[in-house]
Amino acid sequence: MNQLTKDQFVSVLEAAGINTAQREKLHEAFERLQPEGHQQFLAWLGLPAETIAKIRTLSRR
Amino acid sequence: MITIRQLANQFGLSRSTLLYYDRIGLLRPDYRTAAGYRLYAASDRHRLEQICRFRSAGLALARIEQLLERPQPSQSALTAALHGRLSALNREIAALRRQQQVVVDLLKKTGSTRRTRLMDKPRWVALLRAAGMDDAEMRRWHVEFERQSPEAHQDFLESLGLPAAEIGQIRRGEDRPPHRVRRRPSN
């Protein structure tokens, strides 16, 4: 299932014109609306648990 | 010229694999000594390299032999073989997903469920909208996803539980305008 790395995913977003600020908003919305989905998605990208926890904490601010 | 043992070692294969390839005519040694020992030439080694490359893509031995029949595998035959393999992989992934669903359903019955497939299309679309992404951007995102990582794009769309026809439309950029989703009755 995990054929896509985080860097590849970000490069897809960037090529589609989605900038850093929008990506941050995406994390915030993800955490607010679908916290479990957020966790699962970050795990799908193959991020280590520590990084996932950090991203999720930052998204809640 | 090298022996069967040496060739096998170079490729991390067993001797019996090479004996089998010889028996089915996939890789015949260039030379047999009077005592029956197999000796492989550089050209055999090159052929085995190709065989191993196609094997690691999961192509069947019979298919590999067809490809190597020609002096130089034609681009279209190779492309067709690889497309066929890609479809087979997609079918296997879909079958695994069905199994995954059955397992999840069984676990639900036992009451000890860890939910999977939390995200479906309506949820993603709602999320992307909440993050300020509009239809044009979502479209561009699919176009880029398809261009940069077509298999991961397929995999991602399958993970949302979309039917194959809709996945095909999205990947070809023909999905109905734009992100109209019907809420499924229950979730």
PDB file of C-alpha atoms in Angstrom:
ATOM      1  CA  MET A   1       0.000   0.000   0.000  1.00  0.00           C
ATOM      2  CA  ASN A   2       2.795   2.360   0.884  1.00  0.00           C
ATOM      3  CA  GLN A   3       4.349   3.183  -2.460  1.00  0.00           C
ATOM      4  CA  LEU A   4       4.397   6.909  -1.948  1.00  0.00           C
ATOM      5  CA  THR A   5       6.754   8.773   0.304  1.00  0.00           C
ATOM      6  CA  LYS A   6       5.993  12.011   2.029  1.00  0.00           C
ATOM      7  CA  ASP A   7       8.421  13.852  -0.249  1.00  0.00           C
ATOM      8  CA  GLN A   8       6.686  12.531  -3.347  1.00  0.00           C
ATOM      9  CA  PHE A   9       3.328  13.523  -1.968  1.00  0.00           C
ATOM     10  CA  VAL A  10       4.548  17.017  -1.185  1.00  0.00           C
ATOM     11  CA  SER A  11       6.030  17.321  -4.651  1.00  0.00           C
ATOM     12  CA  VAL A  12       2.642  16.379  -6.138  1.00  0.00           C
ATOM     13  CA  LEU A  13       0.957  19.043  -4.020  1.00  0.00           C
ATOM     14  CA  GLU A  14       3.537  21.639  -4.972  1.00  0.00           C
ATOM     15  CA  ALA A  15       3.255  20.876  -8.660  1.00  0.00           C
ATOM     16  CA  ALA A  16      -0.498  21.372  -8.294  1.00  0.00           C
ATOM     17  CA  GLY A  17       0.172  24.818  -6.890  1.00  0.00           C
ATOM     18  CA  ILE A  18      -0.626  24.044  -3.280  1.00  0.00           C
ATOM     19  CA  ASN A  19       1.792  26.037  -1.166  1.00  0.00           C
ATOM     20  CA  THR A  20       3.156  25.594   2.327  1.00  0.00           C
ATOM     21  CA  ALA A  21       0.514  27.793   3.968  1.00  0.00           C
ATOM     22  CA  GLN A  22      -2.255  25.743   2.355  1.00  0.00           C
ATOM     23  CA  ARG A  23      -0.610  22.530   3.414  1.00  0.00           C
ATOM     24  CA  GLU A  24      -0.553  23.762   7.001  1.00  0.00           C
ATOM     25  CA  LYS A  25      -4.229  24.614   6.722  1.00  0.00           C
ATOM     26  CA  LEU A  26      -4.835  21.131   5.358  1.00  0.00           C
ATOM     27  CA  HIS A  27      -3.207  19.584   8.425  1.00  0.00           C
ATOM     28  CA  GLU A  28      -5.274  21.814  10.720  1.00  0.00           C
ATOM     29  CA  ALA A  29      -8.500  20.890   8.959  1.00  0.00           C
ATOM     30  CA  PHE A  30      -7.523  17.231   8.921  1.00  0.00           C
ATOM     31  CA  GLU A  31      -6.822  17.244  12.646  1.00  0.00           C
ATOM     32  CA  ARG A  32     -10.020  19.125  13.441  1.00  0.00           C
ATOM     33  CA  LEU A  33     -12.416  17.208  11.183  1.00  0.00           C
ATOM     34  CA  GLN A  34     -10.874  13.748  10.937  1.00  0.00           C
ATOM     35  CA  PRO A  35      -8.305  13.213  13.669  1.00  0.00           C
ATOM     36  CA  GLU A  36      -8.165   9.450  13.156  1.00  0.00           C
ATOM     37  CA  GLY A  37      -8.044   9.850   9.413  1.00  0.00           C
ATOM     38  CA  HIS A  38      -5.141  12.260   9.860  1.00  0.00           C
ATOM     39  CA  GLN A  39      -3.243   9.665  11.864  1.00  0.00           C
ATOM     40  CA  GLN A  40      -3.944   6.971   9.293  1.00  0.00           C
ATOM     41  CA  PHE A  41      -2.979   9.183   6.380  1.00  0.00           C
ATOM     42  CA  LEU A  42       0.366  10.165   7.927  1.00  0.00           C
ATOM     43  CA  ALA A  43       1.050   6.507   8.670  1.00  0.00           C
ATOM     44  CA  TRP A  44       0.180   5.700   5.030  1.00  0.00           C
ATOM     45  CA  LEU A  45       2.932   8.063   3.956  1.00  0.00           C
ATOM     46  CA  GLY A  46       5.323   5.994   6.055  1.00  0.00           C
ATOM     47  CA  LEU A  47       6.205   8.631   8.635  1.00  0.00           C
ATOM     48  CA  PRO A  48       7.606   7.426  11.965  1.00  0.00           C
ATOM     49  CA  ALA A  49       5.295   7.615  14.981  1.00  0.00           C
ATOM     50  CA  GLU A  50       7.271  10.441  16.559  1.00  0.00           C
ATOM     51  CA  THR A  51       6.972  12.658  13.492  1.00  0.00           C
ATOM     52  CA  ILE A  52       3.268  11.904  13.226  1.00  0.00           C
ATOM     53  CA  ALA A  53       2.740  12.927  16.841  1.00  0.00           C
ATOM     54  CA  LYS A  54       4.662  16.164  16.280  1.00  0.00           C
ATOM     55  CA  ILE A  55       2.705  17.085  13.163  1.00  0.00           C
ATOM     56  CA  ARG A  56      -0.593  16.374  14.877  1.00  0.00           C
ATOM     57  CA  THR A  57       0.312  18.476  17.915  1.00  0.00           C
ATOM     58  CA  LEU A  58       1.335  21.384  15.690  1.00  0.00           C
ATOM     59  CA  SER A  59      -1.899  21.035  13.707  1.00  0.00           C
ATOM     60  CA  ARG A  60      -3.970  21.484  16.842  1.00  0.00           C
ATOM     61  CA  ARG A  61      -2.606  24.936  17.632  1.00  0.00           C
TER      62      ARG A  61
ATOM     63  CA  MET B   1      32.980 -19.436 -19.703  1.00  0.00           C
ATOM     64  CA  ILE B   2      31.742 -20.056 -16.210  1.00  0.00           C
ATOM     65  CA  THR B   3      30.166 -23.034 -14.491  1.00  0.00           C
ATOM     66  CA  ILE B   4      26.558 -23.328 -13.436  1.00  0.00           C
ATOM     67  CA  ARG B   5      27.590 -22.916  -9.808  1.00  0.00           C
ATOM     68  CA  GLN B   6      29.474 -19.694 -10.546  1.00  0.00           C
ATOM     69  CA  LEU B   7      26.618 -18.253 -12.560  1.00  0.00           C
ATOM     70  CA  ALA B   8      24.106 -19.171  -9.877  1.00  0.00           C
ATOM     71  CA  ASN B   9      26.264 -17.510  -7.226  1.00  0.00           C
ATOM     72  CA  GLN B  10      26.626 -14.335  -9.262  1.00  0.00           C
ATOM     73  CA  PHE B  11      22.855 -13.956  -9.375  1.00  0.00           C
ATOM     74  CA  GLY B  12      22.012 -15.300  -5.954  1.00  0.00           C
ATOM     75  CA  LEU B  13      20.060 -18.145  -7.551  1.00  0.00           C
ATOM     76  CA  SER B  14      20.160 -21.826  -6.761  1.00  0.00           C
ATOM     77  CA  ARG B  15      21.753 -24.314  -9.098  1.00  0.00           C
ATOM     78  CA  SER B  16      18.433 -26.076  -9.455  1.00  0.00           C
ATOM     79  CA  THR B  17      16.818 -22.891 -10.749  1.00  0.00           C
ATOM     80  CA  LEU B  18      19.338 -22.750 -13.588  1.00  0.00           C
ATOM     81  CA  LEU B  19      18.839 -26.470 -14.272  1.00  0.00           C
ATOM     82  CA  TYR B  20      15.129 -25.782 -14.517  1.00  0.00           C
ATOM     83  CA  TYR B  21      15.656 -22.825 -16.869  1.00  0.00           C
ATOM     84  CA  ASP B  22      17.746 -25.118 -19.031  1.00  0.00           C
ATOM     85  CA  ARG B  23      15.115 -27.864 -18.985  1.00  0.00           C
ATOM     86  CA  ILE B  24      12.337 -25.537 -20.139  1.00  0.00           C
ATOM     87  CA  GLY B  25      14.587 -23.946 -22.735  1.00  0.00           C
ATOM     88  CA  LEU B  26      14.608 -20.494 -21.170  1.00  0.00           C
ATOM     89  CA  LEU B  27      18.366 -20.402 -20.642  1.00  0.00           C
ATOM     90  CA  ARG B  28      20.460 -22.993 -22.421  1.00  0.00           C
ATOM     91  CA  PRO B  29      24.187 -22.951 -21.633  1.00  0.00           C
ATOM     92  CA  ASP B  30      26.373 -22.014 -24.545  1.00  0.00           C
ATOM     93  CA  TYR B  31      28.448 -25.147 -24.176  1.00  0.00           C
ATOM     94  CA  ARG B  32      28.284 -28.630 -22.673  1.00  0.00           C
ATOM     95  CA  THR B  33      31.524 -30.477 -21.972  1.00  0.00           C
ATOM     96  CA  ALA B  34      31.939 -34.073 -23.046  1.00  0.00           C
ATOM     97  CA  ALA B  35      31.228 -35.034 -19.435  1.00  0.00           C
ATOM     98  CA  GLY B  36      27.978 -33.079 -19.566  1.00  0.00           C
ATOM     99  CA  TYR B  37      29.017 -30.029 -17.533  1.00  0.00           C
ATOM    100  CA  ARG B  38      27.240 -26.839 -18.424  1.00  0.00           C
ATOM    101  CA  LEU B  39      29.371 -23.855 -19.331  1.00  0.00           C
ATOM    102  CA  TYR B  40      27.817 -20.417 -19.677  1.00  0.00           C
ATOM    103  CA  ALA B  41      29.105 -17.621 -21.901  1.00  0.00           C
ATOM    104  CA  ALA B  42      28.842 -13.854 -21.457  1.00  0.00           C
ATOM    105  CA  SER B  43      25.772 -13.850 -23.712  1.00  0.00           C
ATOM    106  CA  ASP B  44      24.065 -16.364 -21.373  1.00  0.00           C
ATOM    107  CA  ARG B  45      24.876 -14.101 -18.475  1.00  0.00           C
ATOM    108  CA  HIS B  46      23.325 -11.170 -20.282  1.00  0.00           C
ATOM    109  CA  ARG B  47      20.205 -13.206 -21.004  1.00  0.00           C
ATOM    110  CA  LEU B  48      19.961 -14.258 -17.363  1.00  0.00           C
ATOM    111  CA  GLU B  49      20.203 -10.596 -16.345  1.00  0.00           C
ATOM    112  CA  GLN B  50      17.156  -9.847 -18.464  1.00  0.00           C
ATOM    113  CA  ILE B  51      15.324 -12.885 -17.115  1.00  0.00           C
ATOM    114  CA  CYS B  52      15.981 -11.780 -13.540  1.00  0.00           C
ATOM    115  CA  ARG B  53      14.847  -8.242 -14.279  1.00  0.00           C
ATOM    116  CA  PHE B  54      11.560  -9.456 -15.741  1.00  0.00           C
ATOM    117  CA  ARG B  55      11.149 -11.963 -12.914  1.00  0.00           C
ATOM    118  CA  SER B  56      11.494  -9.232 -10.313  1.00  0.00           C
ATOM    119  CA  ALA B  57       8.653  -7.436 -12.097  1.00  0.00           C
ATOM    120  CA  GLY B  58       6.680 -10.651 -11.595  1.00  0.00           C
ATOM    121  CA  LEU B  59       6.376 -11.702 -15.246  1.00  0.00           C
ATOM    122  CA  ALA B  60       5.749 -15.411 -15.825  1.00  0.00           C
ATOM    123  CA  LEU B  61       8.602 -17.471 -17.231  1.00  0.00           C
ATOM    124  CA  ALA B  62       6.624 -18.336 -20.365  1.00  0.00           C
ATOM    125  CA  ARG B  63       6.019 -14.648 -21.019  1.00  0.00           C
ATOM    126  CA  ILE B  64       9.693 -13.868 -20.483  1.00  0.00           C
ATOM    127  CA  GLU B  65      10.639 -16.504 -22.997  1.00  0.00           C
ATOM    128  CA  GLN B  66       8.315 -14.952 -25.566  1.00  0.00           C
ATOM    129  CA  LEU B  67       9.888 -11.561 -24.951  1.00  0.00           C
ATOM    130  CA  LEU B  68      13.401 -12.929 -25.321  1.00  0.00           C
ATOM    131  CA  GLU B  69      12.548 -14.960 -28.433  1.00  0.00           C
ATOM    132  CA  ARG B  70      13.084 -11.960 -30.644  1.00  0.00           C
ATOM    133  CA  PRO B  71      16.651 -10.775 -31.118  1.00  0.00           C
ATOM    134  CA  GLN B  72      15.605  -7.546 -29.435  1.00  0.00           C
ATOM    135  CA  PRO B  73      12.311  -7.425 -27.555  1.00  0.00           C
ATOM    136  CA  SER B  74      10.128  -4.970 -29.422  1.00  0.00           C
ATOM    137  CA  GLN B  75       9.088  -1.962 -27.419  1.00  0.00           C
ATOM    138  CA  SER B  76       5.392  -2.662 -27.936  1.00  0.00           C
ATOM    139  CA  ALA B  77       5.644  -6.315 -26.826  1.00  0.00           C
ATOM    140  CA  LEU B  78       7.520  -5.232 -23.741  1.00  0.00           C
ATOM    141  CA  THR B  79       5.045  -2.467 -22.999  1.00  0.00           C
ATOM    142  CA  ALA B  80       2.135  -4.880 -23.447  1.00  0.00           C
ATOM    143  CA  ALA B  81       3.717  -7.397 -21.085  1.00  0.00           C
ATOM    144  CA  LEU B  82       4.356  -4.761 -18.447  1.00  0.00           C
ATOM    145  CA  HIS B  83       0.861  -3.319 -18.775  1.00  0.00           C
ATOM    146  CA  GLY B  84      -0.528  -6.814 -18.378  1.00  0.00           C
ATOM    147  CA  ARG B  85       1.518  -7.274 -15.248  1.00  0.00           C
ATOM    148  CA  LEU B  86       0.407  -3.913 -13.868  1.00  0.00           C
ATOM    149  CA  SER B  87      -3.233  -4.878 -14.367  1.00  0.00           C
ATOM    150  CA  ALA B  88      -2.614  -8.199 -12.641  1.00  0.00           C
ATOM    151  CA  LEU B  89      -1.017  -6.379  -9.711  1.00  0.00           C
ATOM    152  CA  ASN B  90      -3.968  -4.018  -9.509  1.00  0.00           C
ATOM    153  CA  ARG B  91      -6.330  -6.971  -9.460  1.00  0.00           C
ATOM    154  CA  GLU B  92      -4.298  -8.582  -6.694  1.00  0.00           C
ATOM    155  CA  ILE B  93      -4.376  -5.358  -4.703  1.00  0.00           C
ATOM    156  CA  ALA B  94      -8.142  -5.142  -5.188  1.00  0.00           C
ATOM    157  CA  ALA B  95      -8.516  -8.764  -4.061  1.00  0.00           C
ATOM    158  CA  LEU B  96      -6.414  -8.000  -0.992  1.00  0.00           C
ATOM    159  CA  ARG B  97      -8.602  -5.015  -0.242  1.00  0.00           C
ATOM    160  CA  ARG B  98     -11.672  -7.225  -0.380  1.00  0.00           C
ATOM    161  CA  GLN B  99      -9.987  -9.618   2.019  1.00  0.00           C
ATOM    162  CA  GLN B 100      -9.091  -6.678   4.216  1.00  0.00           C
ATOM    163  CA  GLN B 101     -12.749  -5.695   4.269  1.00  0.00           C
ATOM    164  CA  VAL B 102     -13.821  -9.222   5.190  1.00  0.00           C
ATOM    165  CA  VAL B 103     -11.294  -9.311   8.007  1.00  0.00           C
ATOM    166  CA  VAL B 104     -12.472  -5.932   9.250  1.00  0.00           C
ATOM    167  CA  ASP B 105     -16.079  -7.112   9.139  1.00  0.00           C
ATOM    168  CA  LEU B 106     -15.182 -10.243  11.064  1.00  0.00           C
ATOM    169  CA  LEU B 107     -13.348  -8.186  13.667  1.00  0.00           C
ATOM    170  CA  LYS B 108     -16.339  -5.892  13.979  1.00  0.00           C
ATOM    171  CA  LYS B 109     -18.437  -8.908  14.850  1.00  0.00           C
ATOM    172  CA  THR B 110     -16.032  -9.862  17.584  1.00  0.00           C
ATOM    173  CA  GLY B 111     -16.264  -6.308  18.829  1.00  0.00           C
ATOM    174  CA  SER B 112     -12.549  -5.724  18.874  1.00  0.00           C
ATOM    175  CA  THR B 113     -12.264  -3.507  15.877  1.00  0.00           C
ATOM    176  CA  ARG B 114      -9.556  -1.144  14.820  1.00  0.00           C
ATOM    177  CA  ARG B 115     -11.127   0.868  12.113  1.00  0.00           C
ATOM    178  CA  THR B 116      -9.548   1.040   8.715  1.00  0.00           C
ATOM    179  CA  ARG B 117     -10.500   3.069   5.688  1.00  0.00           C
ATOM    180  CA  LEU B 118     -11.429   6.032   7.787  1.00  0.00           C
ATOM    181  CA  MET B 119     -11.220   8.304   4.823  1.00  0.00           C
ATOM    182  CA  ASP B 120     -13.633   8.135   1.939  1.00  0.00           C
ATOM    183  CA  LYS B 121     -14.193  10.577  -0.914  1.00  0.00           C
ATOM    184  CA  PRO B 122     -16.760  12.852   0.805  1.00  0.00           C
ATOM    185  CA  ARG B 123     -14.473  13.208   3.785  1.00  0.00           C
ATOM    186  CA  TRP B 124     -11.446  14.024   1.674  1.00  0.00           C
ATOM    187  CA  VAL B 125     -13.337  16.555  -0.387  1.00  0.00           C
ATOM    188  CA  ALA B 126     -14.736  18.206   2.744  1.00  0.00           C
ATOM    189  CA  LEU B 127     -11.275  18.319   4.192  1.00  0.00           C
ATOM    190  CA  LEU B 128      -9.654  19.819   1.112  1.00  0.00           C
ATOM    191  CA  ARG B 129     -12.399  22.438   0.899  1.00  0.00           C
ATOM    192  CA  ALA B 130     -11.952  23.300   4.561  1.00  0.00           C
ATOM    193  CA  ALA B 131      -8.274  23.829   3.791  1.00  0.00           C
ATOM    194  CA  GLY B 132      -9.297  26.299   1.097  1.00  0.00           C
ATOM    195  CA  MET B 133      -8.678  24.147  -1.947  1.00  0.00           C
ATOM    196  CA  ASP B 134     -11.021  24.762  -4.863  1.00  0.00           C
ATOM    197  CA  ASP B 135     -12.113  22.426  -7.668  1.00  0.00           C
ATOM    198  CA  ALA B 136      -9.451  23.664 -10.073  1.00  0.00           C
ATOM    199  CA  GLU B 137      -6.752  22.915  -7.533  1.00  0.00           C
ATOM    200  CA  MET B 138      -8.161  19.471  -6.804  1.00  0.00           C
ATOM    201  CA  ARG B 139      -8.122  18.764 -10.521  1.00  0.00           C
ATOM    202  CA  ARG B 140      -4.543  19.899 -10.847  1.00  0.00           C
ATOM    203  CA  TRP B 141      -3.689  17.725  -7.884  1.00  0.00           C
ATOM    204  CA  HIS B 142      -5.061  14.628  -9.653  1.00  0.00           C
ATOM    205  CA  VAL B 143      -3.280  15.537 -12.881  1.00  0.00           C
ATOM    206  CA  GLU B 144       0.012  15.892 -11.028  1.00  0.00           C
ATOM    207  CA  PHE B 145      -0.576  12.768  -8.969  1.00  0.00           C
ATOM    208  CA  GLU B 146      -1.205  10.818 -12.167  1.00  0.00           C
ATOM    209  CA  ARG B 147       1.840  12.297 -13.884  1.00  0.00           C
ATOM    210  CA  GLN B 148       4.271  11.761 -11.023  1.00  0.00           C
ATOM    211  CA  SER B 149       3.054   8.562  -9.366  1.00  0.00           C
ATOM    212  CA  PRO B 150       0.333   6.823 -11.395  1.00  0.00           C
ATOM    213  CA  GLU B 151       0.367   3.625  -9.333  1.00  0.00           C
ATOM    214  CA  ALA B 152       0.194   5.450  -6.045  1.00  0.00           C
ATOM    215  CA  HIS B 153      -2.658   7.516  -7.476  1.00  0.00           C
ATOM    216  CA  GLN B 154      -4.565   4.317  -8.268  1.00  0.00           C
ATOM    217  CA  ASP B 155      -3.768   2.954  -4.843  1.00  0.00           C
ATOM    218  CA  PHE B 156      -4.879   6.141  -3.132  1.00  0.00           C
ATOM    219  CA  LEU B 157      -8.213   6.201  -5.001  1.00  0.00           C
ATOM    220  CA  GLU B 158      -8.784   2.521  -4.241  1.00  0.00           C
ATOM    221  CA  SER B 159      -8.124   3.196  -0.577  1.00  0.00           C
ATOM    222  CA  LEU B 160     -11.090   5.587  -0.641  1.00  0.00           C
ATOM    223  CA  GLY B 161     -13.256   2.672  -1.768  1.00  0.00           C
ATOM    224  CA  LEU B 162     -14.151   4.165  -5.153  1.00  0.00           C
ATOM    225  CA  PRO B 163     -15.469   1.867  -7.898  1.00  0.00           C
ATOM    226  CA  ALA B 164     -13.017   0.985 -10.688  1.00  0.00           C
ATOM    227  CA  ALA B 165     -14.948   2.936 -13.333  1.00  0.00           C
ATOM    228  CA  GLU B 166     -14.788   6.128 -11.330  1.00  0.00           C
ATOM    229  CA  ILE B 167     -11.105   5.621 -10.606  1.00  0.00           C
ATOM    230  CA  GLY B 168     -10.482   5.271 -14.340  1.00  0.00           C
ATOM    231  CA  GLN B 169     -12.377   8.490 -15.037  1.00  0.00           C
ATOM    232  CA  ILE B 170     -10.492  10.429 -12.406  1.00  0.00           C
ATOM    233  CA  ARG B 171      -7.141   9.138 -13.627  1.00  0.00           C
ATOM    234  CA  ARG B 172      -7.952  10.051 -17.211  1.00  0.00           C
ATOM    235  CA  GLY B 173      -9.138  13.462 -16.051  1.00  0.00           C
ATOM    236  CA  GLU B 174     -12.729  12.803 -17.164  1.00  0.00           C
ATOM    237  CA  ASP B 175     -14.565  12.793 -13.889  1.00  0.00           C
ATOM    238  CA  ARG B 176     -17.791  14.693 -13.816  1.00  0.00           C
ATOM    239  CA  PRO B 177     -17.463  18.286 -12.771  1.00  0.00           C
ATOM    240  CA  PRO B 178     -16.172  18.666 -10.040  1.00  0.00           C
ATOM    241  CA  HIS B 179     -16.170  16.546  -6.961  1.00  0.00           C
ATOM    242  CA  ARG B 180     -19.884  16.118  -6.771  1.00  0.00           C
ATOM    243  CA  VAL B 181     -20.287  13.462  -4.166  1.00  0.00           C
ATOM    244  CA  ARG B 182     -23.269  11.628  -2.954  1.00  0.00           C
ATOM    245  CA  ARG B 183     -23.183  10.859   0.705  1.00  0.00           C
ATOM    246  CA  ARG B 184     -23.463   7.228   1.292  1.00  0.00           C
ATOM    247  CA  PRO B 185     -26.426   6.380   3.501  1.00  0.00           C
ATOM    248  CA  SER B 186     -24.366   5.204   6.409  1.00  0.00           C
ATOM    249  CA  ASN B 187     -20.774   5.069   7.314  1.00  0.00           C
TER     250      ASN B 187
END
